Short mmCIF file of C-alpha atoms (C1' of nucleotides) and ligand atoms in Angstrom, two decimals:
data_model
loop_
_atom_site.label_atom_id
_atom_site.label_comp_id
_atom_site.label_asym_id
_atom_site.label_seq_id
_atom_site.Cartn_x
_atom_site.Cartn_y
_atom_site.Cartn_z
CA MET F 1 -25.43 -37.40 0.43
CA LYS F 2 -22.10 -35.63 0.44
CA ASN F 3 -20.43 -34.20 3.53
CA TYR F 4 -21.65 -30.66 3.26
CA ILE F 5 -20.36 -29.65 6.66
CA ASN F 6 -16.77 -29.62 5.47
CA SER F 7 -17.79 -28.42 2.07
CA LEU F 8 -19.37 -25.35 3.62
CA ARG F 9 -16.36 -24.76 5.84
CA GLU F 10 -14.02 -24.91 2.88
CA HIS F 11 -15.97 -22.00 1.50
CA ASN F 12 -15.67 -20.08 4.77
CA LEU F 13 -19.28 -20.66 5.65
CA LYS F 14 -20.30 -21.79 9.12
CA ALA F 15 -22.16 -25.08 8.99
CA THR F 16 -25.37 -24.13 10.73
CA PRO F 17 -28.42 -26.41 10.76
CA GLN F 18 -30.35 -23.92 8.65
CA ARG F 19 -27.62 -23.73 6.09
CA LEU F 20 -27.24 -27.49 5.93
CA ALA F 21 -30.96 -27.84 5.40
CA ILE F 22 -30.85 -25.37 2.52
CA VAL F 23 -27.95 -27.21 0.95
CA ASP F 24 -29.72 -30.51 1.44
CA ALA F 25 -32.87 -29.17 -0.19
CA LEU F 26 -30.91 -27.94 -3.19
CA TYR F 27 -29.09 -31.25 -3.41
CA ILE F 28 -32.35 -33.14 -3.47
CA ASN F 29 -34.43 -30.79 -5.61
CA GLY F 30 -31.74 -29.52 -7.94
CA HIS F 31 -33.13 -26.07 -8.67
CA MET F 32 -35.28 -24.01 -6.33
CA ASN F 33 -36.50 -20.45 -6.09
CA THR F 34 -36.64 -18.44 -2.87
CA GLU F 35 -40.33 -19.12 -2.44
CA THR F 36 -40.21 -22.89 -2.65
CA LEU F 37 -37.03 -22.96 -0.62
CA TYR F 38 -38.63 -20.96 2.16
CA GLY F 39 -41.71 -23.15 1.96
CA LEU F 40 -39.59 -26.20 2.61
CA MET F 41 -37.43 -24.66 5.29
CA ILE F 42 -40.36 -23.39 7.32
CA GLN F 43 -41.42 -27.00 7.72
CA LYS F 44 -38.10 -27.96 9.24
CA PHE F 45 -37.57 -24.76 11.21
CA SER F 46 -40.94 -23.35 12.17
CA SER F 47 -39.40 -20.04 13.16
CA ILE F 48 -36.93 -19.55 10.34
CA SER F 49 -36.95 -16.07 8.94
CA LEU F 50 -37.32 -15.30 5.27
CA ALA F 51 -34.39 -12.95 5.73
CA THR F 52 -32.29 -15.96 6.68
CA ILE F 53 -33.08 -17.52 3.33
CA TYR F 54 -32.05 -14.38 1.48
CA LYS F 55 -28.95 -13.82 3.57
CA ASN F 56 -27.81 -17.36 3.00
CA ILE F 57 -28.53 -17.33 -0.68
CA ASN F 58 -26.56 -14.13 -1.04
CA ILE F 59 -23.57 -15.19 0.96
CA MET F 60 -23.47 -18.62 -0.64
CA ILE F 61 -23.50 -17.03 -4.06
CA GLU F 62 -20.73 -14.70 -2.92
CA LYS F 63 -18.63 -17.65 -1.78
CA ASN F 64 -19.42 -19.45 -5.01
CA PHE F 65 -21.11 -22.29 -3.19
CA ILE F 66 -24.35 -21.92 -5.13
CA GLN F 67 -25.33 -20.28 -8.42
CA GLU F 68 -28.29 -18.25 -9.53
CA VAL F 69 -30.00 -19.31 -12.74
CA LYS F 70 -32.11 -16.64 -14.37
CA LEU F 71 -35.01 -17.99 -16.38
CA PRO F 72 -37.27 -16.31 -18.94
CA HIS F 73 -40.73 -15.52 -17.61
CA ALA F 74 -40.00 -17.12 -14.24
CA LYS F 75 -38.31 -16.43 -10.97
CA SER F 76 -34.64 -17.17 -10.64
CA VAL F 77 -33.70 -20.53 -9.24
CA TYR F 78 -30.63 -21.53 -7.28
CA GLU F 79 -28.50 -24.62 -7.42
CA LEU F 80 -25.34 -26.02 -5.88
CA THR F 81 -22.30 -25.00 -7.87
CA LYS F 82 -21.21 -27.75 -10.22
CA THR F 83 -19.31 -27.90 -13.48
CA SER F 84 -20.55 -25.40 -16.03
CA HIS F 85 -23.69 -26.55 -17.76
CA SER F 86 -26.72 -25.30 -19.64
CA HIS F 87 -30.43 -25.63 -18.87
CA LEU F 88 -33.52 -26.96 -20.52
CA LEU F 89 -36.69 -25.25 -19.36
CA CYS F 90 -40.13 -26.65 -20.08
CA LYS F 91 -42.53 -23.79 -20.76
CA LYS F 92 -45.49 -25.94 -19.88
CA CYS F 93 -44.65 -27.76 -16.64
CA GLY F 94 -41.71 -25.60 -15.59
CA ALA F 95 -39.32 -28.52 -15.26
CA ILE F 96 -35.65 -27.64 -15.37
CA GLU F 97 -33.05 -30.09 -16.62
CA ASP F 98 -29.30 -29.78 -16.60
CA VAL F 99 -27.68 -30.42 -19.94
CA GLU F 100 -24.01 -30.65 -20.79
CA ILE F 101 -23.23 -28.82 -23.98
CA ASN F 102 -19.68 -28.42 -25.09
CA LEU F 103 -19.37 -24.80 -26.10
CA ASP F 104 -15.58 -24.61 -26.27
CA VAL F 105 -15.24 -24.44 -30.04
CA MET F 106 -18.08 -21.98 -30.37
CA ILE F 107 -16.68 -19.75 -27.64
CA GLU F 108 -13.28 -19.84 -29.26
CA ASN F 109 -14.78 -18.65 -32.54
CA ILE F 110 -16.94 -15.95 -31.05
CA SER F 111 -14.04 -14.80 -28.95
CA LYS F 112 -11.86 -14.30 -32.00
CA THR F 113 -14.53 -12.86 -34.26
CA ASN F 114 -15.69 -10.31 -31.72
CA GLN F 115 -12.45 -9.63 -29.87
CA PHE F 116 -14.28 -10.50 -26.70
CA GLN F 117 -12.74 -12.57 -23.93
CA ILE F 118 -15.46 -14.95 -22.77
CA ASP F 119 -15.21 -16.68 -19.42
CA LYS F 120 -18.77 -17.60 -18.55
CA THR F 121 -21.98 -18.57 -20.29
CA ASP F 122 -25.62 -18.55 -19.29
CA PHE F 123 -27.58 -20.69 -21.67
CA VAL F 124 -31.24 -21.57 -21.27
CA LEU F 125 -33.12 -23.50 -23.93
CA SER F 126 -36.89 -23.33 -23.60
CA GLY F 127 -39.61 -25.46 -25.06
CA ASN F 128 -41.48 -28.60 -24.17
CA CYS F 129 -40.10 -31.50 -22.23
CA LYS F 130 -40.63 -35.15 -23.07
CA ASN F 131 -43.83 -35.35 -21.03
CA CYS F 132 -45.33 -32.11 -22.33
CA GLN F 133 -45.37 -32.50 -26.08
CA MET G 1 -35.60 5.64 -38.08
CA LYS G 2 -38.39 3.27 -38.92
CA ASN G 3 -42.08 4.15 -38.85
CA TYR G 4 -42.92 2.96 -35.39
CA ILE G 5 -46.41 4.42 -35.43
CA ASN G 6 -47.65 1.74 -37.78
CA SER G 7 -45.41 -0.83 -36.27
CA LEU G 8 -47.04 -0.28 -32.89
CA ARG G 9 -50.51 -0.37 -34.40
CA GLU G 10 -49.79 -3.65 -36.11
CA HIS G 11 -49.15 -5.04 -32.66
CA ASN G 12 -52.43 -3.60 -31.36
CA LEU G 13 -50.70 -0.91 -29.40
CA LYS G 14 -51.90 2.67 -29.52
CA ALA G 15 -49.15 4.97 -30.77
CA THR G 16 -48.96 7.43 -27.91
CA PRO G 17 -46.15 9.97 -27.61
CA GLN G 18 -44.84 8.25 -24.49
CA ARG G 19 -44.78 4.91 -26.21
CA LEU G 20 -43.07 6.28 -29.28
CA ALA G 21 -40.43 7.88 -27.09
CA ILE G 22 -39.77 4.57 -25.36
CA VAL G 23 -39.48 2.79 -28.67
CA ASP G 24 -37.21 5.53 -29.98
CA ALA G 25 -34.97 5.26 -26.92
CA LEU G 26 -34.69 1.50 -27.35
CA TYR G 27 -33.98 1.92 -31.03
CA ILE G 28 -31.16 4.33 -30.30
CA ASN G 29 -29.69 2.70 -27.20
CA GLY G 30 -30.28 -0.94 -28.05
CA HIS G 31 -30.68 -2.35 -24.56
CA MET G 32 -32.02 -0.45 -21.56
CA ASN G 33 -33.21 -1.26 -18.08
CA THR G 34 -36.25 0.31 -16.43
CA GLU G 35 -34.11 2.76 -14.51
CA THR G 36 -32.21 4.23 -17.43
CA LEU G 37 -35.34 4.21 -19.54
CA TYR G 38 -37.24 6.18 -16.93
CA GLY G 39 -34.30 8.53 -16.57
CA LEU G 40 -34.45 9.32 -20.25
CA MET G 41 -38.22 9.57 -20.46
CA ILE G 42 -38.52 11.96 -17.55
CA GLN G 43 -36.43 14.39 -19.57
CA LYS G 44 -38.87 14.33 -22.44
CA PHE G 45 -42.03 14.10 -20.35
CA SER G 46 -41.43 15.86 -17.06
CA SER G 47 -44.56 14.35 -15.56
CA ILE G 48 -44.32 10.81 -16.87
CA SER G 49 -45.07 8.21 -14.24
CA LEU G 50 -42.78 5.32 -13.49
CA ALA G 51 -45.89 3.18 -13.65
CA THR G 52 -46.27 4.20 -17.28
CA ILE G 53 -42.84 2.78 -17.99
CA TYR G 54 -43.72 -0.51 -16.35
CA LYS G 55 -47.15 -0.71 -17.90
CA ASN G 56 -45.70 -0.13 -21.34
CA ILE G 57 -42.86 -2.54 -20.92
CA ASN G 58 -45.28 -5.21 -19.82
CA ILE G 59 -47.80 -4.71 -22.56
CA MET G 60 -45.12 -4.42 -25.22
CA ILE G 61 -43.60 -7.68 -24.06
CA GLU G 62 -47.05 -9.24 -24.09
CA LYS G 63 -47.57 -8.10 -27.69
CA ASN G 64 -44.11 -9.31 -28.58
CA PHE G 65 -42.97 -5.85 -29.58
CA ILE G 66 -40.04 -5.88 -27.19
CA GLN G 67 -38.10 -8.56 -25.37
CA GLU G 68 -36.66 -8.85 -21.90
CA VAL G 69 -33.04 -9.94 -21.63
CA LYS G 70 -32.09 -11.34 -18.24
CA LEU G 71 -28.45 -10.82 -17.36
CA PRO G 72 -26.29 -12.38 -14.65
CA HIS G 73 -25.59 -10.03 -11.74
CA ALA G 74 -27.45 -7.16 -13.38
CA LYS G 75 -30.91 -5.83 -13.94
CA SER G 76 -32.85 -7.07 -16.91
CA VAL G 77 -32.67 -4.97 -20.04
CA TYR G 78 -35.25 -4.55 -22.77
CA GLU G 79 -34.85 -4.32 -26.52
CA LEU G 80 -36.98 -4.10 -29.63
CA THR G 81 -37.88 -7.54 -30.91
CA LYS G 82 -35.60 -8.59 -33.71
CA THR G 83 -34.43 -11.88 -35.17
CA SER G 84 -33.24 -14.30 -32.50
CA HIS G 85 -29.75 -13.54 -31.30
CA SER G 86 -27.38 -14.01 -28.38
CA HIS G 87 -25.65 -11.48 -26.16
CA LEU G 88 -22.14 -10.60 -25.13
CA LEU G 89 -21.96 -8.94 -21.74
CA CYS G 90 -18.86 -7.18 -20.50
CA LYS G 91 -18.46 -7.78 -16.77
CA LYS G 92 -16.32 -4.70 -16.41
CA CYS G 93 -18.06 -1.89 -18.27
CA GLY G 94 -21.46 -3.51 -18.60
CA ALA G 95 -21.61 -3.13 -22.37
CA ILE G 96 -24.04 -5.40 -24.15
CA GLU G 97 -23.49 -6.52 -27.72
CA ASP G 98 -25.76 -8.48 -29.98
CA VAL G 99 -24.15 -11.46 -31.60
CA GLU G 100 -25.54 -13.80 -34.21
CA ILE G 101 -24.75 -17.39 -33.40
CA ASN G 102 -26.22 -20.14 -35.48
CA LEU G 103 -27.49 -22.67 -32.99
CA ASP G 104 -29.61 -24.73 -35.38
CA VAL G 105 -27.39 -27.79 -35.53
CA MET G 106 -26.77 -27.75 -31.80
CA ILE G 107 -30.47 -27.39 -31.03
CA GLU G 108 -31.26 -30.22 -33.38
CA ASN G 109 -28.82 -32.47 -31.55
CA ILE G 110 -29.91 -31.52 -28.06
CA SER G 111 -33.52 -31.89 -29.10
CA LYS G 112 -32.95 -35.46 -30.22
CA THR G 113 -30.65 -36.48 -27.41
CA ASN G 114 -32.92 -35.16 -24.68
CA GLN G 115 -36.32 -35.68 -26.31
CA PHE G 116 -36.97 -32.03 -25.68
CA GLN G 117 -38.66 -29.77 -28.23
CA ILE G 118 -36.73 -26.51 -28.18
CA ASP G 119 -38.27 -23.36 -29.58
CA LYS G 120 -36.37 -20.55 -27.90
CA THR G 121 -32.93 -19.84 -26.52
CA ASP G 122 -31.54 -17.32 -24.06
CA PHE G 123 -27.80 -17.18 -24.40
CA VAL G 124 -25.58 -14.68 -22.62
CA LEU G 125 -21.79 -14.89 -22.85
CA SER G 126 -19.98 -12.88 -20.22
CA GLY G 127 -16.42 -11.67 -20.01
CA ASN G 128 -14.42 -8.69 -21.12
CA CYS G 129 -15.08 -6.60 -24.17
CA LYS G 130 -12.44 -5.33 -26.55
CA ASN G 131 -11.89 -2.15 -24.55
CA CYS G 132 -11.76 -3.84 -21.17
CA GLN G 133 -9.05 -6.43 -21.47
"C1'" DA X 1 -14.23 -29.41 28.51
"C1'" DA X 2 -14.91 -24.47 29.22
"C1'" DG X 3 -14.47 -19.90 27.64
"C1'" DA X 4 -14.11 -16.31 24.14
"C1'" DT X 5 -15.63 -14.42 19.96
"C1'" DA X 6 -17.03 -13.64 15.43
"C1'" DA X 7 -20.68 -15.27 12.65
"C1'" DA X 8 -25.30 -16.25 12.03
"C1'" DG X 9 -30.42 -16.54 13.26
"C1'" DA X 10 -34.99 -14.35 14.54
"C1'" DA X 11 -37.84 -10.54 14.53
"C1'" DT X 12 -38.86 -6.60 12.54
"C1'" DA X 13 -38.34 -2.30 10.08
"C1'" DA X 14 -36.95 -0.17 6.06
"C1'" DC X 15 -36.13 0.09 1.44
"C1'" DT X 16 -36.69 -1.19 -3.55
"C1'" DT X 17 -39.21 -2.82 -7.20
"C1'" DT X 18 -43.45 -3.73 -9.41
"C1'" DT X 19 -48.43 -3.71 -9.77
"C1'" DA X 20 -53.15 -2.01 -8.91
"C1'" DT X 21 -56.56 1.63 -8.62
"C1'" DC X 22 -58.93 5.74 -9.85
"C1'" DC X 23 -59.86 9.39 -12.54
"C1'" DA X 24 -58.61 12.54 -16.39
"C1'" DT X 25 -56.95 12.58 -21.08
"C1'" DT X 26 -56.49 11.07 -25.76
"C1'" DA X 27 -55.74 8.04 -29.93
"C1'" DA X 28 -58.35 5.94 -33.28
"C1'" DG X 29 -62.41 4.40 -35.49
"C1'" DT X 30 -66.94 5.91 -37.14
"C1'" DA L 1 -66.73 16.22 -34.87
"C1'" DC L 2 -68.32 12.40 -31.82
"C1'" DT L 3 -67.72 8.21 -29.23
"C1'" DT L 4 -65.26 5.02 -26.74
"C1'" DA L 5 -61.85 2.02 -25.27
"C1'" DA L 6 -57.18 2.50 -24.21
"C1'" DT L 7 -53.71 4.94 -21.95
"C1'" DG L 8 -51.35 8.34 -18.79
"C1'" DG L 9 -50.64 10.50 -14.22
"C1'" DA L 10 -50.92 10.32 -9.36
"C1'" DT L 11 -50.93 7.58 -5.79
"C1'" DA L 12 -51.58 3.57 -2.92
"C1'" DA L 13 -50.69 -1.08 -2.34
"C1'" DA L 14 -48.29 -5.25 -2.84
"C1'" DA L 15 -44.26 -7.99 -3.53
"C1'" DG L 16 -39.54 -8.68 -3.12
"C1'" DT L 17 -35.19 -7.79 -0.87
"C1'" DT L 18 -32.04 -5.76 2.44
"C1'" DA L 19 -30.74 -3.55 6.89
"C1'" DT L 20 -30.83 -3.32 11.91
"C1'" DT L 21 -30.87 -4.92 16.55
"C1'" DC L 22 -30.40 -8.21 19.76
"C1'" DT L 23 -29.91 -13.10 20.99
"C1'" DT L 24 -27.95 -17.48 20.05
"C1'" DT L 25 -24.40 -20.56 18.46
"C1'" DA L 26 -20.54 -22.70 15.67
"C1'" DT L 27 -15.88 -22.69 15.91
"C1'" DC L 28 -11.46 -21.54 17.66
"C1'" DT L 29 -8.42 -21.31 21.65
"C1'" DT L 30 -7.05 -22.47 25.62
MN1 MN M 1 -28.42 -26.62 -13.21
MN1 MN M 2 -30.05 -7.80 -28.14
ZN1 ZN M 3 -42.90 -30.25 -19.22
ZN1 ZN M 4 -16.12 -3.54 -21.33
#
DNA sequence: AAGATAAAGAATAACTTTTATCCATTAAGT
DNA sequence: ACTTAATGGATAAAAGTTATTCTTTATCTT
């Protein structure tokens, strides 16, 4: 695992044990919602407050350390910020996979056609994963 | 405007005045969140309950009459179900535009590459609209 | 290595958003 | 018209999120 202490500090976030545990959980699990994240954290820190989860999620989003991923018919999940990517969501088992899709050409076209300057995309493709079809 | 009385009935939804007003508002405004929708409805029906808004949104989604559109850093909006399309979201003024993007070839490729059967996409492109750049 | 201090955690209340309940009303089929 | 299941209104309850207060601590500065 990466050195998240410095990584947090570079984002002006104090490297507290709680915060490191959250980051670690996201690193290991990839995408988590507030509920599952709290469920995991309460095991490590028996007295951690749910408010701590929310406060950290919010400030880490603010500092661009993590990202929210909004999913159809499901709670949002959070993940460590990485290079821009899209998501595959299995409607049956709920699995979420990262997928690299090069959208540059498409964005360029849409940008011109619609006179719209695009600088971010949120792309979720839903269906059935390998194991669920 | 279309005949939404029959359209509702075809989806097994009783055509009540409240429901027709909601549909009409969505038809006119395109995309609305619960707050703005309630704000409009309360003008027409001074005693309408916020719960009525929620109940109708939920049942209309269930019957596939409307769709929820989840947006980054903003409340979800709702729209009448139409042919699959993507959305342009202006980060500055909040405007939402429909945009037709043919994703068939891309989906076909991703489907094969990832052994993932895709049957729905949620695609939001954010940036600055024509008036906001 | 202490000391100072701003940031963060825990506990809890408050607020926001959404859903459930109960009863009155009504759309729609007969 | 009559019947009935569905819906609306009022309200309470539940779920989700944020604010507040005080204590603790990570980090910076001696
Ligand atoms: Mn991801
Ligand atoms: Mn749309
Ligand atoms: Zn699956
Ligand atoms: Zn704009």
